[in-house]
Coordinates of C-alpha atoms in Angstrom, one line a residue:
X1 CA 93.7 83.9 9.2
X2 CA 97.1 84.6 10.4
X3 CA 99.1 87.0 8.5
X4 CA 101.6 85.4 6.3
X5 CA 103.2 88.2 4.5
X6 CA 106.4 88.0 6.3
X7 CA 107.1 84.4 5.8
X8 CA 109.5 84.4 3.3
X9 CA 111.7 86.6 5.7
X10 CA 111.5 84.6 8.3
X11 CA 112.8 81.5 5.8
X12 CA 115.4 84.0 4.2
X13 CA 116.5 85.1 7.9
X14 CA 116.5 81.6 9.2
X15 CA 118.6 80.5 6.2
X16 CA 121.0 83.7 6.3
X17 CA 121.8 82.7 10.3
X18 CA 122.2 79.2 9.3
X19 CA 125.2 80.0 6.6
X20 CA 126.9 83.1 9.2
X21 CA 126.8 79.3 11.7
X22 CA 128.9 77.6 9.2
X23 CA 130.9 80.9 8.8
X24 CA 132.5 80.3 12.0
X25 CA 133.7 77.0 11.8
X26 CA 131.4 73.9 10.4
X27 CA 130.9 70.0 12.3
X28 CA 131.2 67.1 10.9
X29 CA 127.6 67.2 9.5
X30 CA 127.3 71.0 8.5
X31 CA 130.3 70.5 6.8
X32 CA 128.3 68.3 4.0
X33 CA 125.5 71.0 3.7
X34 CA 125.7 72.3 0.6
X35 CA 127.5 70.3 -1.7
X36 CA 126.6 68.5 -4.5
X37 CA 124.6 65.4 -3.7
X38 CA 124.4 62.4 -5.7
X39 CA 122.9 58.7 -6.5
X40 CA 125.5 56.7 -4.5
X41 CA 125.0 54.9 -1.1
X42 CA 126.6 56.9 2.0
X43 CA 129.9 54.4 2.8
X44 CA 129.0 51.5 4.5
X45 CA 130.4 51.4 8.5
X46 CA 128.3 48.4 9.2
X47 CA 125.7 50.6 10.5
X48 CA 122.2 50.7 8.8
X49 CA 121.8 53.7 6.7
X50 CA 118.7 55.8 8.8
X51 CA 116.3 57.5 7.0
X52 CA 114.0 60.2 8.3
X53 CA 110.5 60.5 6.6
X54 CA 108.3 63.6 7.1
X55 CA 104.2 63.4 7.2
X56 CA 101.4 65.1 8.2
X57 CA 99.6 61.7 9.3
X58 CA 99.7 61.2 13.2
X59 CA 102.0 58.2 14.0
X60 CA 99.3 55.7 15.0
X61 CA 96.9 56.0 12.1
X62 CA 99.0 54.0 9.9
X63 CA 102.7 55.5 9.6
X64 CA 104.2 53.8 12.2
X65 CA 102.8 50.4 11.2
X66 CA 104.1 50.7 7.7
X67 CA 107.7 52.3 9.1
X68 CA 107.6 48.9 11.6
X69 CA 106.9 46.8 8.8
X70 CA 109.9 48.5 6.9
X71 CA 112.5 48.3 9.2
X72 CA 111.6 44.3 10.4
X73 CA 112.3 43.9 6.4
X74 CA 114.9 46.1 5.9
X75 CA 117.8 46.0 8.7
X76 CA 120.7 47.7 5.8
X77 CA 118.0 50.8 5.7
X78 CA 115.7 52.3 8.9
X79 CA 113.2 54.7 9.0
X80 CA 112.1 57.2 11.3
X81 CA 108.8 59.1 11.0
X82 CA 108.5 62.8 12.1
X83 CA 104.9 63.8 12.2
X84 CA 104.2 67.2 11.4
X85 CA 101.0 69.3 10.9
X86 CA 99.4 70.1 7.8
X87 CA 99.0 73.5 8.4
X88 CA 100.4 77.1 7.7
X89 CA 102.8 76.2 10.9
X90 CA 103.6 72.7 10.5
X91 CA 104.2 73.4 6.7
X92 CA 106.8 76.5 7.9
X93 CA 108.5 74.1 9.7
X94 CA 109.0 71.4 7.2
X95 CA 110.3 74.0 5.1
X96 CA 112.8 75.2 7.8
X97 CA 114.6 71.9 8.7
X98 CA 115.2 71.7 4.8
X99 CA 116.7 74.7 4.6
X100 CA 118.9 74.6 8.1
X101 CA 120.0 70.8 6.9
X102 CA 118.3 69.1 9.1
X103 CA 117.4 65.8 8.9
X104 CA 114.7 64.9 6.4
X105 CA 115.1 62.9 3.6
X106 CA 111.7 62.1 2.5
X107 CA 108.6 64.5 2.9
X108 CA 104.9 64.3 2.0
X109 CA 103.6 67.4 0.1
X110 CA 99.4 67.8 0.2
X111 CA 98.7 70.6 -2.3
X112 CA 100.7 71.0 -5.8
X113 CA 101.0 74.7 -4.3
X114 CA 103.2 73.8 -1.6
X115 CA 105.0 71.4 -3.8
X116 CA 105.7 74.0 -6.5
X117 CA 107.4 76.8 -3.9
X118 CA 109.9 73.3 -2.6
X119 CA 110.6 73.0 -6.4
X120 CA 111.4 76.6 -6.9
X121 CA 113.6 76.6 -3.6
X122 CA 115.6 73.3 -4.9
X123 CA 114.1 71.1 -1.9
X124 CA 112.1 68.8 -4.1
X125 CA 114.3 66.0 -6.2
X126 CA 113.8 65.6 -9.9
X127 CA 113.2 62.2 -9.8
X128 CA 113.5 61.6 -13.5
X129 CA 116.9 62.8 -13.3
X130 CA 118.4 59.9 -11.0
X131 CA 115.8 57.1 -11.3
X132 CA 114.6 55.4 -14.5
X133 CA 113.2 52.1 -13.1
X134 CA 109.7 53.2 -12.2
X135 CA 106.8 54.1 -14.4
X136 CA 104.8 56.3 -12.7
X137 CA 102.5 57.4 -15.1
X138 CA 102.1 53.5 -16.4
X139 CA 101.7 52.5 -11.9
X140 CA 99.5 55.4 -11.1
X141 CA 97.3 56.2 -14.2
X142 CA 96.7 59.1 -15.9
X143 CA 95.6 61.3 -12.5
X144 CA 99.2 61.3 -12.2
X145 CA 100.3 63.9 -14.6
X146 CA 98.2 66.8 -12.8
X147 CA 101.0 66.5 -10.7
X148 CA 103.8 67.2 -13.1
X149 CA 105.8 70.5 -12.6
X150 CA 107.2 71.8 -16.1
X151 CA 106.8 67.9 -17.4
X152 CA 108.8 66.7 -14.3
X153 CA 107.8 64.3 -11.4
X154 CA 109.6 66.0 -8.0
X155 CA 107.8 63.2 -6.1
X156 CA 105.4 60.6 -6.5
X157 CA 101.6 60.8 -5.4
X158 CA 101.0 57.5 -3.6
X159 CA 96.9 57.8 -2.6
X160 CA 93.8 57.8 -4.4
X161 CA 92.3 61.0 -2.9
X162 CA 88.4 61.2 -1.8
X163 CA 86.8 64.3 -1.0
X164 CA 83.0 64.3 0.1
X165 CA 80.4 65.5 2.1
X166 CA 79.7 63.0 5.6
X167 CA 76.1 62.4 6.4
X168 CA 74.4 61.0 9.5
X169 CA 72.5 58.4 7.4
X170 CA 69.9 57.8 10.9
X171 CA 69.3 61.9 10.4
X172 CA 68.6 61.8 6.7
X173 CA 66.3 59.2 7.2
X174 CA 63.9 60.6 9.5
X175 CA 64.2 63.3 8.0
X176 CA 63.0 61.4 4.7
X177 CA 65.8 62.3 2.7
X178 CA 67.4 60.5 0.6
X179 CA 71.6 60.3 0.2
X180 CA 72.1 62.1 -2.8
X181 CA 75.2 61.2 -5.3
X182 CA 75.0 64.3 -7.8
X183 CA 73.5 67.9 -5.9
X184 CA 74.4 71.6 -6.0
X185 CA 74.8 74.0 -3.1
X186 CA 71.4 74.7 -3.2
X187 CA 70.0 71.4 -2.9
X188 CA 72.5 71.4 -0.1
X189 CA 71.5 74.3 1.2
X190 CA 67.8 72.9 1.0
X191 CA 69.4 69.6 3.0
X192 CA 70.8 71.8 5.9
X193 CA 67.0 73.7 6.7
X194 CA 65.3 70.5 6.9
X195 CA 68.3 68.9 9.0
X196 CA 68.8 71.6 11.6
X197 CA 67.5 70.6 14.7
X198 CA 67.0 73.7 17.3
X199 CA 69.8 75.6 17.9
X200 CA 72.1 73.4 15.9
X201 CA 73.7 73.4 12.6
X202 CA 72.7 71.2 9.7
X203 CA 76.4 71.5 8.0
X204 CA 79.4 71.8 9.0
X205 CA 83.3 72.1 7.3
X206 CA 86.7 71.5 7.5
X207 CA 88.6 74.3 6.6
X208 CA 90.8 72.7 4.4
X209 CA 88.4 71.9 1.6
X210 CA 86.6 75.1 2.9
X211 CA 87.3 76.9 -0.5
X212 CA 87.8 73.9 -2.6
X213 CA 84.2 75.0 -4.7
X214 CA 85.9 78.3 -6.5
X215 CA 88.8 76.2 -7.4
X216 CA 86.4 73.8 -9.0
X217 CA 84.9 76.1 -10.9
X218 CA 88.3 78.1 -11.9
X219 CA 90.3 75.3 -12.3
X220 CA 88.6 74.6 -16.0
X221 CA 87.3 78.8 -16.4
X222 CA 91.0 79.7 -15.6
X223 CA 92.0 81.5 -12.6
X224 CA 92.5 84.7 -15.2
X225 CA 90.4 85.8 -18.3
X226 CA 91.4 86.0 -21.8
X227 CA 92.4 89.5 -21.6
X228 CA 95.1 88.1 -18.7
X229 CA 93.2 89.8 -15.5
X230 CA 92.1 87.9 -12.5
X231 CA 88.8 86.4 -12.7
X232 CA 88.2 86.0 -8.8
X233 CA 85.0 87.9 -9.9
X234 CA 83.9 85.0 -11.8
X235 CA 80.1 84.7 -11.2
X236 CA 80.1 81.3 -9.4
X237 CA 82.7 82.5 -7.1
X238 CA 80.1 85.3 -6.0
X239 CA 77.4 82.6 -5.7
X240 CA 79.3 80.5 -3.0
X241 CA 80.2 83.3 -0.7
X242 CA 76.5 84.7 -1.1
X243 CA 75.4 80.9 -0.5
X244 CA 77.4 80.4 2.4
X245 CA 76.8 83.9 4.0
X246 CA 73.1 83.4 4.1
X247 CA 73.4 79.7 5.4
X248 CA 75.4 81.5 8.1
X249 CA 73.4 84.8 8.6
X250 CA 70.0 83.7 7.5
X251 CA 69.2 80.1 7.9
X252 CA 71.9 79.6 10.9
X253 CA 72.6 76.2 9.4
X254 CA 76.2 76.1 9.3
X255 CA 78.6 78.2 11.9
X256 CA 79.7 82.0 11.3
X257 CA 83.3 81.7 9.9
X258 CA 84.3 84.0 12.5
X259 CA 83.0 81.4 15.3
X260 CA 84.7 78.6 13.5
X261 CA 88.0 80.1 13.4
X262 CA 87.9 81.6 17.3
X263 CA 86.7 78.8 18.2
X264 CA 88.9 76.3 16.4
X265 CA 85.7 74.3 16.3
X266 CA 86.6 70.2 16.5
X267 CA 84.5 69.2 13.4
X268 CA 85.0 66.3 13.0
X269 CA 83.8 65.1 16.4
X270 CA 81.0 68.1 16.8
X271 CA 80.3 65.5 13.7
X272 CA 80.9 62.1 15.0
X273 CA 78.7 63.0 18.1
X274 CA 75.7 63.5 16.2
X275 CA 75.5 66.7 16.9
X276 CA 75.7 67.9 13.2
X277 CA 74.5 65.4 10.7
X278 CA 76.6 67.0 7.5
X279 CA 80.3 67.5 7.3
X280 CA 82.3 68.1 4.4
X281 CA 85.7 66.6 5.0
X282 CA 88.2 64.2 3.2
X283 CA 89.1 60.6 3.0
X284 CA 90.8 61.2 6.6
X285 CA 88.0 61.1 8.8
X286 CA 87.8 57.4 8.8
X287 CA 90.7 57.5 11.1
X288 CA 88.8 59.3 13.4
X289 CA 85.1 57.7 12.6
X290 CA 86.6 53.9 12.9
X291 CA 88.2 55.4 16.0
X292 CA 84.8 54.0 18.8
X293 CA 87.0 54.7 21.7
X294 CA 87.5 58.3 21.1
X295 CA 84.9 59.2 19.0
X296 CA 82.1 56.9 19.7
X297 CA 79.0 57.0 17.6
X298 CA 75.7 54.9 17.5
X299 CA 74.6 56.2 13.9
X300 CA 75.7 55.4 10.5
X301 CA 77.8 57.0 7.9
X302 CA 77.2 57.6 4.5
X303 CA 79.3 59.8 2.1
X304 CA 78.1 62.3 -1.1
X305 CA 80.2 64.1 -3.5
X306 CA 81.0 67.5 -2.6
X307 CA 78.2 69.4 -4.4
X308 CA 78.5 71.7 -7.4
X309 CA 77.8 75.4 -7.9
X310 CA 76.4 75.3 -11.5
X311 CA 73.2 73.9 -12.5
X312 CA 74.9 71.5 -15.2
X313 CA 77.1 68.9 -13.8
X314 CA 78.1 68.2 -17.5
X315 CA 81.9 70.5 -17.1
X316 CA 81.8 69.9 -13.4
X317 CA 85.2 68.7 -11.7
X318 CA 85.9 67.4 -8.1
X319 CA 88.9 67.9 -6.5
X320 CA 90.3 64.4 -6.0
X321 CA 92.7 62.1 -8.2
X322 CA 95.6 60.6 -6.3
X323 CA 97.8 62.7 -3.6
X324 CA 100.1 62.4 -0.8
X325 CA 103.0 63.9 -3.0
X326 CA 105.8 62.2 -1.8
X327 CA 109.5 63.7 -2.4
X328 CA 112.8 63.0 -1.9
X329 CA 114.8 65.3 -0.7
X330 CA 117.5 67.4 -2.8
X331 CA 119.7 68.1 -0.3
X332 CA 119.6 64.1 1.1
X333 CA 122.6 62.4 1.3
X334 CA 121.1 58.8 1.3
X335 CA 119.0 59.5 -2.4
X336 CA 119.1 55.8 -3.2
X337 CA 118.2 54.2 -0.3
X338 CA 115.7 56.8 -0.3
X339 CA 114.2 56.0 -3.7
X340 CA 114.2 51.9 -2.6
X341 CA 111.6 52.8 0.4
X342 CA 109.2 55.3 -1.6
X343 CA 108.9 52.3 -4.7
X344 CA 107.8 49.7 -2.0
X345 CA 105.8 52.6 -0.3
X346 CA 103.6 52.8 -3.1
X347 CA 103.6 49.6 -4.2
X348 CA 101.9 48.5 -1.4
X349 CA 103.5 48.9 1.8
X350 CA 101.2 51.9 2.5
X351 CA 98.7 49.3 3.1
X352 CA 98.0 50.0 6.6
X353 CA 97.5 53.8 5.7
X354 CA 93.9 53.2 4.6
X355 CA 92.7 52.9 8.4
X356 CA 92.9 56.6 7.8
X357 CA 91.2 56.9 4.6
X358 CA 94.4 56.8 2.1
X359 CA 94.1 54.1 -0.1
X360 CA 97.2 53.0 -2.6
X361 CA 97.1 54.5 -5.7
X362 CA 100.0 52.4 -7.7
X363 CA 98.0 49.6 -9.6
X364 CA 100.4 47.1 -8.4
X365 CA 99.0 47.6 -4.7
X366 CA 96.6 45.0 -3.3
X367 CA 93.5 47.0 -2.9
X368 CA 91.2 44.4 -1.3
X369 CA 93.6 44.6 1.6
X370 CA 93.6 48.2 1.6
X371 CA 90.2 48.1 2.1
X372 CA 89.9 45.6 4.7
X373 CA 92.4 47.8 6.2
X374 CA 89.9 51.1 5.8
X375 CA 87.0 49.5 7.3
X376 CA 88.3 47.2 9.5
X377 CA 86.3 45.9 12.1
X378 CA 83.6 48.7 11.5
X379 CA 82.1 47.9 8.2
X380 CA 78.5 48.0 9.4
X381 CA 78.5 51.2 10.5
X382 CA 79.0 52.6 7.2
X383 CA 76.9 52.9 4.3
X384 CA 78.6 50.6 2.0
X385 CA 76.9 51.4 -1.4
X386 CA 77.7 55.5 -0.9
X387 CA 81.1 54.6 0.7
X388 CA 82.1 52.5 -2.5
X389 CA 80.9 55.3 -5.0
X390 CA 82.8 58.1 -3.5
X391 CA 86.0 56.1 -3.2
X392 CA 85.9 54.2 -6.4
X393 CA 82.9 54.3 -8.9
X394 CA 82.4 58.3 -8.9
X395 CA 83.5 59.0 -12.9
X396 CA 83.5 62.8 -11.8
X397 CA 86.8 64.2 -13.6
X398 CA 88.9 65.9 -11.1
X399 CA 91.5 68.6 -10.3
X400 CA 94.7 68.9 -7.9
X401 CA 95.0 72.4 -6.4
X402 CA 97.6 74.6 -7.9
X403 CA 96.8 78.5 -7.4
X404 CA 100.1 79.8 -5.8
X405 CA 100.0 80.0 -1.9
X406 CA 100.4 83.6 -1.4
X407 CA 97.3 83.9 -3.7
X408 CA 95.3 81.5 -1.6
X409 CA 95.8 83.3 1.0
X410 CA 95.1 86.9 -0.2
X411 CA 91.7 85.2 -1.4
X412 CA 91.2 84.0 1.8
X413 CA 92.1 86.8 3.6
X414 CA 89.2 89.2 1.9
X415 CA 86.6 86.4 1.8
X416 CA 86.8 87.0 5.6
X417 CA 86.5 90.2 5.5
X418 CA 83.2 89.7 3.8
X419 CA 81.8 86.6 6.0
X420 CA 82.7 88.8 9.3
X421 CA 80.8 91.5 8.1
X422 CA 83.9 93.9 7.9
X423 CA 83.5 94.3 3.9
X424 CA 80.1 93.9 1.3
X425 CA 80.0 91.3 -1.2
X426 CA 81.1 94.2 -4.1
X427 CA 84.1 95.4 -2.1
X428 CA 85.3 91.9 -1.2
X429 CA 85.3 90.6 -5.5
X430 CA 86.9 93.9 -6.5
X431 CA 89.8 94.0 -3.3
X432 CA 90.5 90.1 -4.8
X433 CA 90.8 91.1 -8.3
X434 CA 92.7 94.0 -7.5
X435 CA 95.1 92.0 -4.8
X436 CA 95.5 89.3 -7.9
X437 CA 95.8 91.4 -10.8
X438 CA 98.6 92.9 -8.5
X439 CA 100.4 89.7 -7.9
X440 CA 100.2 88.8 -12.2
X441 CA 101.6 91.9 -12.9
X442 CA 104.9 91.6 -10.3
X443 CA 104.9 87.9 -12.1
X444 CA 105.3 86.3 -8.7

């Protein structure tokens, strides 16, 4: 994991060169840096306004189309896409070209943790404060509020958002097992053993949702206990890093975290090539799994929920709802024209996003297109009835993740001490509840 600690100087350096810039004389645009920005349409030369969204989503797995399909509709107002990556990196230099002024105008947040720090640095636009003519609790449902900061929308989540475990259906059958819709990490576990053929794994992960089980149990225990102390030692949390460290050490069903990480290991396709037969992932893979000519596959897909560390799935939560957080700018000069592009966004000009798995939330979206649009020509090669459940009939309640950054990445940073062996189980749940209980008490 790389060390992030000095982040927030590099921002605060980067944004302390930026001002001594303007110091010595500012350009036409740096001269508008900085003020007040408001409602109104920039003054009309004749010229469309120009627009630049930000997203994590490569180009060609739907942006583009839906950018093309904006722009044919809307000569007064064009939009430019600027791809970046949804990682530590790509999110650092989001971040930055806010900051320095540069041009973005729209940007696509993926965690409520990411969100929150753009809120705190005045990125993210109160959109209540400038726009009162779209409901989004009454479009989205109520898996919208989860996204509320202090009772304020700073964007607009746009996707219903699916998080599951893919299976080689061809593998579970001869293995004579069945696709499960409701299992724990042991069954899972179980799953892997009988799955594993010679030297290869019977599960694989992303590392985005990597950790996503210890928010699913904290997110409803708390993240701290009554008394106001960190409860990273929460017993569940012990039970998946002792799960997972013995499907890595013991039963060699899933891949050292250290190898994973070296490695950079290409899961999805270690996936898609049959090599693996369980991966769990999110609603994105379809880009890749629809995708024949780079990945192509001769077995079909079917999908399970992520599985649950308690016994009882009766308080169990799924991480989920809607996402792709999209804000408005603070800083952007062009607000309103701004605002006109993310209602018909939502609203159903997203539509050629669910090639990649993102599927409208707004209830005003046309949803059988959507889907047509997700499966496209590849519909038999999926398990229909497992697909459907995951993506629409799975009651599951679930949760959007909100543990501050720096704390996610202290977690993570001790949890690999203890899969690489550096640290024991003991030493890696007291170092977290220590690093935590130090954070609460600077009241970061």
């Amino acid at each position: 994991m790389r060390n992030k600690n000095g982040w927030t100087m590099l921002l605060i350096g980067v944004l302390l060169l930026a001002l001594l810039a303007g110091c010595g004389g500012k350009t036409a645009s740096s001269a508008n840096e900085g003020e007040g920005t408001d409602n109104s349409k920039a003054p009309s030369s004749g010229e469309p306004v120009k627009l630049t969204m930000w997203g994590g989503v490569p180009p060609e797995a739907g942006p583009q189309e839906v950018i093309d399909a904006w722009n044919a509709e809307h000569p007064d107002i064009q939009v430019e896409y600027v791809r970046y990556v949804n990682d530590d990196d790509g999110n650092l230099k989001l971040d930055t070209a806010m900051i320095t002024g540069q041009d973005v105008d729209l940007f696509v947040n993926y965690t409520l943790s990411q969100t929150s720090k753009r809120v705190e640095s005045n990125l993210a636009l109160d959109l209540s404060s400038q726009f009162d003519d779209y409901d989004i609790d009454e479009k989205m449902g109520p898996d919208a509020e989860s996204w509320k900061i202090n009772g304020k929308y700073y964007g607009m989540p746009t996707t219903k958002s699916a998080f599951f475990v893919a299976l080689n259906k061809d593998a579970l059958d001869a293995a004579s097992l069945p696709v499960p819709k409701d299992w724990t990490w042991d069954e899972l576990r179980e799953y892997a053993k009988k799955l594993k053929v010679g030297n290869n794994y019977g599960f694989i992960q992303n590392m985005e949702p990597f950790v996503d089980p210890i928010d699913s149990v904290l997110s409803q225990e708390g993240y701290t206990k009554a008394d106001g102390t960190s409860n990273l030692d929460h017993p569940l949390v012990r039970k998946w890093l002792e799960t997972l460290n013995v499907m890595m050490k013991e039963d060699k069903t899933t891949p050292p975290l250290g190898e994973q990480l070296t490695s950079k290991m290409p899961v999805e396709q270690v996936f898609l090539s049959g090599e693996v037969p369980m991966l769990n992932i999110g609603a994105w893979m379809l880009r890749s799994s629809n995708n024949f000519t780079d990945f192509p596959r001769d077995f079909t897909i079917a999908f399970a929920q992520v599985p649950r560390l308690s016994d009882s799935a009766d308080s169990y939560v799924t991480r989920g709802g809607i996402g792709d957080y999209i804000s408005i700018n603070a800083k952007s000069k062009k607000q309103a024209e701004a605002w006109e592009f993310l209602k018909w966004y939502a609203d159903g000009g997203m539509a050629p996003m669910a090639a990649g798995g993102r599927l409208p939330a707004s209830k005003d979206a046309n949803q059988e297109e959507a889907l047509n649009s997700l499966l496209g020509d590849k519909k038999d090669t999926y398990d229909l009835d497992s697909l459907m459940h995951v993506m629409f009939e799975d009651k599951t309640p679930t949760y959007v993740r909100s543990l501050p950054q720096e704390v996610m990445d202290m977690r993570a940073q001790e949890y690999e001490k203890y899969f690489l062996d550096a640290q024991s189980l003991d030493q890696t749940l007291e170092a977290m509840v220590n690093r935590h209980n130090t954070f609460l008490k600077e009241g970061k």
